[in-house]
Tab-separated table of C-alpha atoms in Angstrom:
chain	number	residue	atom	x	y	z
A	1	MET	CA	29.395	-4.627	16.545
A	2	LEU	CA	30.307	-3.676	19.617
A	3	TRP	CA	27.250	-4.775	22.161
A	4	PRO	CA	27.205	-2.712	25.315
A	5	PHE	CA	27.004	-5.778	27.939
A	6	THR	CA	28.704	-8.335	25.660
A	7	VAL	CA	31.772	-5.595	26.225
A	8	VAL	CA	31.854	-4.916	29.809
A	9	GLY	CA	30.889	-8.910	30.693
A	10	GLY	CA	34.240	-9.613	28.826
A	11	GLY	CA	36.027	-7.171	30.587
A	12	VAL	CA	34.895	-7.974	33.727
A	13	GLY	CA	35.370	-11.749	33.082
A	14	TYR	CA	38.817	-11.009	32.221
A	15	LEU	CA	39.679	-9.143	35.090
A	16	ILE	CA	38.318	-11.842	37.336
A	17	ALA	CA	39.139	-15.078	35.652
A	18	SER	CA	41.271	-14.105	32.730
A	19	ILE	CA	40.449	-15.638	29.110
A	20	PRO	CA	37.704	-18.395	30.133
A	21	GLY	CA	35.859	-15.593	32.552
A	22	ALA	CA	36.292	-13.104	29.622
A	23	MET	CA	34.646	-15.719	27.315
A	24	LEU	CA	31.927	-16.543	29.777
A	25	GLY	CA	31.573	-12.693	30.345
A	26	ALA	CA	30.791	-12.044	26.906
A	27	LEU	CA	28.408	-14.719	26.505
A	28	LEU	CA	26.391	-13.724	29.852
A	29	GLY	CA	26.624	-9.941	28.440
A	30	GLN	CA	25.444	-10.897	24.906
A	31	ALA	CA	22.174	-12.666	26.161
A	32	LEU	CA	21.495	-9.506	28.222
A	33	ASP	CA	22.190	-7.591	25.201
A	34	ARG	CA	19.631	-9.630	23.107
A	35	ARG	CA	17.057	-9.791	26.009
A	36	LEU	CA	17.372	-5.634	26.124
A	37	HIS	CA	17.269	-5.308	22.312
A	38	PHE	CA	20.483	-3.262	22.819
A	39	ARG	CA	23.064	-3.540	19.744
A	40	SER	CA	25.410	-0.513	20.438
A	41	TRP	CA	26.207	1.922	22.923
A	42	ALA	CA	24.003	4.798	21.198
A	43	GLU	CA	21.130	3.246	21.444
A	44	MET	CA	21.732	2.280	25.086
A	45	ARG	CA	21.998	5.869	25.491
A	46	GLU	CA	18.712	6.259	23.991
A	47	ARG	CA	17.399	4.012	26.603
A	48	ALA	CA	18.579	6.008	29.399
A	49	ASN	CA	17.443	8.925	27.960
A	50	GLY	CA	14.099	7.340	28.060
A	51	ARG	CA	13.793	6.868	24.430
A	52	SER	CA	12.337	3.326	23.681
A	53	VAL	CA	13.951	1.428	20.634
A	54	PRO	CA	11.427	2.321	17.883
A	55	GLN	CA	10.288	-1.243	15.924
A	56	ASP	CA	10.052	-0.653	12.040
A	57	ASP	CA	6.794	0.174	11.750
A	58	GLU	CA	7.383	3.055	14.378
A	59	LEU	CA	10.487	3.904	12.966
A	60	ILE	CA	8.938	4.972	9.869
A	61	PHE	CA	6.489	7.630	11.480
A	62	ILE	CA	8.877	9.154	13.783
A	63	MET	CA	10.456	9.942	10.717
A	64	LEU	CA	7.751	11.514	9.393
A	65	GLY	CA	6.926	13.481	12.260
A	66	ARG	CA	10.548	14.941	11.986
A	67	LEU	CA	9.901	15.751	8.226
A	68	ALA	CA	6.665	17.412	9.168
A	69	LYS	CA	7.615	19.714	11.961
A	70	SER	CA	11.306	20.458	9.854
A	71	ASP	CA	9.988	23.653	9.000
A	72	GLY	CA	8.594	24.778	11.675
A	73	ARG	CA	4.633	23.880	11.394
A	74	VAL	CA	2.733	20.748	10.908
A	75	VAL	CA	0.086	21.743	8.199
A	76	ASP	CA	-3.381	19.621	7.546
A	77	GLY	CA	-1.640	18.131	4.464
A	78	HIS	CA	1.239	16.329	6.998
A	79	ILE	CA	-1.312	15.044	8.686
A	80	GLN	CA	-3.443	13.520	5.885
A	81	GLN	CA	-0.034	12.279	4.575
A	82	ALA	CA	0.468	10.188	7.618
A	83	ARG	CA	-3.108	8.608	8.021
A	84	VAL	CA	-2.474	7.564	3.891
A	85	GLU	CA	0.652	6.149	5.110
A	86	MET	CA	-1.090	4.138	7.833
A	87	ARG	CA	-3.689	2.683	5.170
A	88	ARG	CA	-0.350	2.215	2.685
A	89	LEU	CA	1.166	-0.311	5.530
A	90	ASP	CA	-2.610	-1.235	6.584
A	91	LEU	CA	-1.881	-1.143	10.261
A	92	GLY	CA	-4.229	-2.505	12.483
A	93	GLU	CA	-5.940	-0.375	15.214
A	94	ALA	CA	-3.637	-0.912	17.821
A	95	ALA	CA	-0.664	-0.262	15.382
A	96	GLN	CA	-2.451	3.055	14.334
A	97	ARG	CA	-2.022	4.477	18.075
A	98	ARG	CA	1.432	3.286	18.101
A	99	ALA	CA	2.053	5.217	14.782
A	100	ILE	CA	0.315	8.334	15.898
A	101	GLN	CA	2.442	8.460	19.099
A	102	ALA	CA	5.596	7.592	16.512
A	103	PHE	CA	4.374	10.831	14.473
A	104	ASN	CA	4.194	12.826	17.497
A	105	ARG	CA	7.324	11.827	18.777
A	106	GLY	CA	9.295	12.961	15.535
A	107	LYS	CA	8.106	16.519	16.156
A	108	ASP	CA	9.631	16.875	19.102
A	109	GLY	CA	13.197	16.162	17.075
A	110	ARG	CA	14.862	14.082	19.872
A	111	ASP	CA	15.806	10.652	18.364
A	112	ASN	CA	19.096	9.957	17.469
A	113	LEU	CA	17.786	8.302	14.016
A	114	ARG	CA	21.275	7.594	12.561
A	115	VAL	CA	21.455	4.965	15.285
A	116	HIS	CA	18.492	3.110	13.933
A	117	LEU	CA	19.146	3.720	10.458
A	118	THR	CA	22.702	2.565	9.763
A	119	ARG	CA	21.609	-0.968	11.259
A	120	LEU	CA	19.224	-1.134	8.356
A	121	LYS	CA	22.323	-0.690	5.686
A	122	THR	CA	22.172	-4.384	4.860
A	123	GLN	CA	18.586	-4.053	4.177
A	124	PRO	CA	18.431	-2.232	1.109
A	125	HIS	CA	14.878	-2.999	0.304
A	126	ALA	CA	13.754	-1.240	4.080
A	127	ALA	CA	15.694	1.832	3.510
A	128	GLU	CA	14.128	2.458	-0.174
A	129	GLY	CA	10.728	1.960	1.733
A	130	LEU	CA	11.568	4.132	4.062
A	131	LEU	CA	12.854	7.194	1.658
A	132	ARG	CA	10.090	6.897	-0.309
A	133	ALA	CA	7.680	7.898	2.592
A	134	CYS	CA	9.825	10.512	3.234
A	135	TRP	CA	9.185	11.796	-0.052
A	136	ARG	CA	5.787	11.530	0.092
A	137	MET	CA	5.492	13.641	3.228
A	138	ALA	CA	8.035	16.127	1.775
A	139	TRP	CA	5.694	16.896	-1.097
A	140	ALA	CA	2.377	16.608	1.174
A	141	ASP	CA	2.071	20.364	1.207
A	142	GLY	CA	2.960	21.252	-2.411
A	143	ARG	CA	6.641	21.483	-2.229
A	144	ALA	CA	9.805	19.883	-0.808
A	145	SER	CA	11.771	22.411	1.380
A	146	ARG	CA	15.525	22.563	1.458
A	147	THR	CA	15.119	21.411	5.055
A	148	GLU	CA	13.451	18.353	4.130
A	149	ARG	CA	15.309	17.456	1.025
A	150	GLU	CA	18.665	17.956	3.341
A	151	LEU	CA	17.099	15.890	5.375
A	152	ILE	CA	16.148	12.962	3.530
A	153	VAL	CA	19.302	13.045	1.956
A	154	LEU	CA	21.325	12.862	5.229
A	155	TRP	CA	19.093	9.615	6.418
A	156	GLY	CA	20.189	8.601	3.011
A	157	LYS	CA	23.712	8.785	3.865
A	158	TRP	CA	22.786	7.093	7.007
A	159	LEU	CA	21.372	3.889	4.763
A	160	GLY	CA	23.878	3.806	2.612
A	161	TRP	CA	22.521	5.769	-0.390
A	162	THR	CA	24.766	8.399	-2.518
A	163	ALA	CA	22.671	12.102	-2.371
A	164	ASP	CA	22.259	11.249	-6.169
A	165	LYS	CA	19.894	8.076	-5.549
A	166	VAL	CA	17.583	9.367	-2.944
A	167	GLU	CA	17.190	12.434	-4.903
A	168	GLY	CA	16.254	10.378	-7.770
A	169	LEU	CA	13.550	8.769	-5.797
A	170	SER	CA	11.692	12.137	-5.417
A	171	SER	CA	10.292	12.288	-9.170
A	172	THR	CA	8.429	8.946	-9.178
A	173	GLU	CA	4.871	8.656	-9.811
A	174	ASP	CA	4.421	8.194	-6.279
A	175	GLU	CA	5.575	11.510	-5.555
A	176	GLN	CA	3.630	13.347	-8.651
A	177	ARG	CA	0.533	11.464	-7.101
A	178	SER	CA	1.152	13.159	-3.759
A	179	ARG	CA	1.454	16.511	-5.272
A	180	GLY	CA	-1.907	16.189	-6.919
A	181	ALA	CA	-0.366	16.123	-10.304
A	182	PRO	CA	-1.297	13.839	-12.801
A	183	ALA	CA	1.518	12.221	-14.944
A	184	SER	CA	1.369	12.554	-18.492
A	185	SER	CA	2.294	9.888	-20.898
A	186	GLY	CA	5.641	11.374	-21.680
A	187	GLY	CA	6.581	11.659	-17.819
A	188	GLU	CA	5.022	8.363	-16.716
A	189	PHE	CA	7.433	6.763	-19.880
A	190	GLN	CA	10.329	8.389	-18.285
A	191	ASP	CA	9.747	7.389	-14.766
A	192	ALA	CA	9.065	4.069	-16.050
A	193	LEU	CA	12.623	3.897	-17.584
A	194	ARG	CA	14.234	5.212	-14.676
A	195	LEU	CA	12.490	2.606	-12.596
A	196	LEU	CA	13.679	-0.102	-14.513
A	197	GLY	CA	17.090	1.528	-15.352
A	198	VAL	CA	16.903	1.461	-19.216
A	199	LYS	CA	16.979	4.249	-21.826
A	200	ALA	CA	14.458	5.146	-24.112
A	201	ASP	CA	15.985	3.133	-27.259
A	202	ALA	CA	17.130	0.229	-25.264
A	203	GLU	CA	16.329	-3.135	-27.007
A	204	PRO	CA	13.427	-4.676	-26.144
A	205	ALA	CA	15.389	-7.787	-25.098
A	206	GLN	CA	17.349	-5.448	-22.705
A	207	ILE	CA	14.265	-3.976	-21.470
A	208	LYS	CA	12.931	-7.419	-20.545
A	209	ARG	CA	16.077	-8.625	-19.065
A	210	ALA	CA	15.939	-5.790	-16.507
A	211	TYR	CA	12.353	-6.014	-15.991
A	212	ARG	CA	12.894	-9.830	-14.888
A	213	ARG	CA	16.137	-8.846	-12.458
A	214	LEU	CA	14.495	-6.432	-10.834
A	215	LEU	CA	11.217	-8.323	-10.407
A	216	SER	CA	13.248	-11.446	-9.448
A	217	ARG	CA	15.153	-9.137	-7.081
A	218	HIS	CA	11.894	-7.660	-5.192
A	219	HIS	CA	9.623	-10.489	-5.410
A	220	PRO	CA	7.577	-10.511	-2.383
A	221	ASP	CA	8.017	-14.666	-1.846
A	222	LYS	CA	11.938	-14.037	-2.180
A	223	ILE	CA	11.662	-11.035	0.332
A	224	ALA	CA	9.761	-13.204	2.742
A	225	GLY	CA	12.292	-16.362	2.374
A	226	SER	CA	14.858	-13.870	3.294
A	227	GLY	CA	13.567	-13.301	6.799
A	228	ALA	CA	11.995	-10.303	6.319
A	229	ASN	CA	9.351	-8.400	8.550
A	230	GLN	CA	5.953	-7.712	7.744
A	231	ILE	CA	6.600	-4.252	6.502
A	232	GLN	CA	9.264	-5.142	4.202
A	233	VAL	CA	7.385	-7.942	2.615
A	234	ARG	CA	4.893	-5.162	1.983
A	235	ASP	CA	7.223	-2.833	0.145
A	236	ALA	CA	8.014	-5.491	-1.989
A	237	THR	CA	4.883	-6.079	-2.850
A	238	GLU	CA	4.118	-2.597	-4.024
A	239	LYS	CA	7.469	-2.474	-5.796
A	240	THR	CA	6.675	-5.238	-7.759
A	241	ARG	CA	3.326	-3.669	-8.619
A	242	GLU	CA	5.194	-0.517	-9.542
A	243	LEU	CA	7.503	-2.684	-11.933
A	244	HIS	CA	4.386	-4.819	-13.683
A	245	HIS	CA	3.341	-0.977	-14.427
A	246	ALA	CA	6.550	0.455	-15.644
A	247	TYR	CA	6.821	-2.766	-18.061
A	248	ALA	CA	3.456	-2.077	-19.096
A	249	VAL	CA	3.961	1.653	-20.210
A	250	ILE	CA	7.477	0.829	-21.792
A	251	ARG	CA	5.678	-2.043	-23.663
A	252	ASP	CA	2.732	-0.176	-24.841
A	253	ARG	CA	4.748	3.033	-25.794
A	254	ARG	CA	7.586	0.547	-27.461
A	255	GLY	CA	4.893	-1.669	-29.092
A	256	PHE	CA	6.132	-4.923	-28.242
A	257	ARG	CA	5.334	-7.902	-26.309
């Protein structure tokens, strides 16, 4: 990672005092990068253009605003879905105001989202939470347009996801509820199988192993212990609830305990 002031400091230090100067200059430059939260030249350009670096709870609403306006017009369904996401994240009054500002900021389409998304490649749980929220917004008006789909797939690519994996999130139970269509028992069963990554005729022991493996990977306590932020822990909690429900659906359908 080439931090701007770290590189500049190292270069200037080298010109002044060779290698010792470069080391001291790089050290001072890194301290400045950390203080100003510059992690790349692209972020520095964004700041120079008057675009502040969004926090995690702002980035998601910038993305949702961009999606809502992607087809040219923001409808009531988009506004309502943004409010649902605020409740889902349990945002306080001040955080809600920031979320509204971020949503409106996203509508102008001037943020370089690639800058902010590529740094989340090493945080798969955060990436999944962002993409799920995006699909919910895309379905908020009753359909996910081609433009919306292309945007979400592109963002997924920047997050390190394949197109098929991103598209797969679109058909989960959350998105079905967002469309206002109650999931049938058959659809719910298929969604549960996809979530656990097992086949309908898998052995009970295999299903249990898949469930426990995913539960261990996404457990909120484990996520929190790895230094995750509050939003990531909330996403982990929601994911855990989905896994519990999926396992219960499969267990009831297959008749094992």
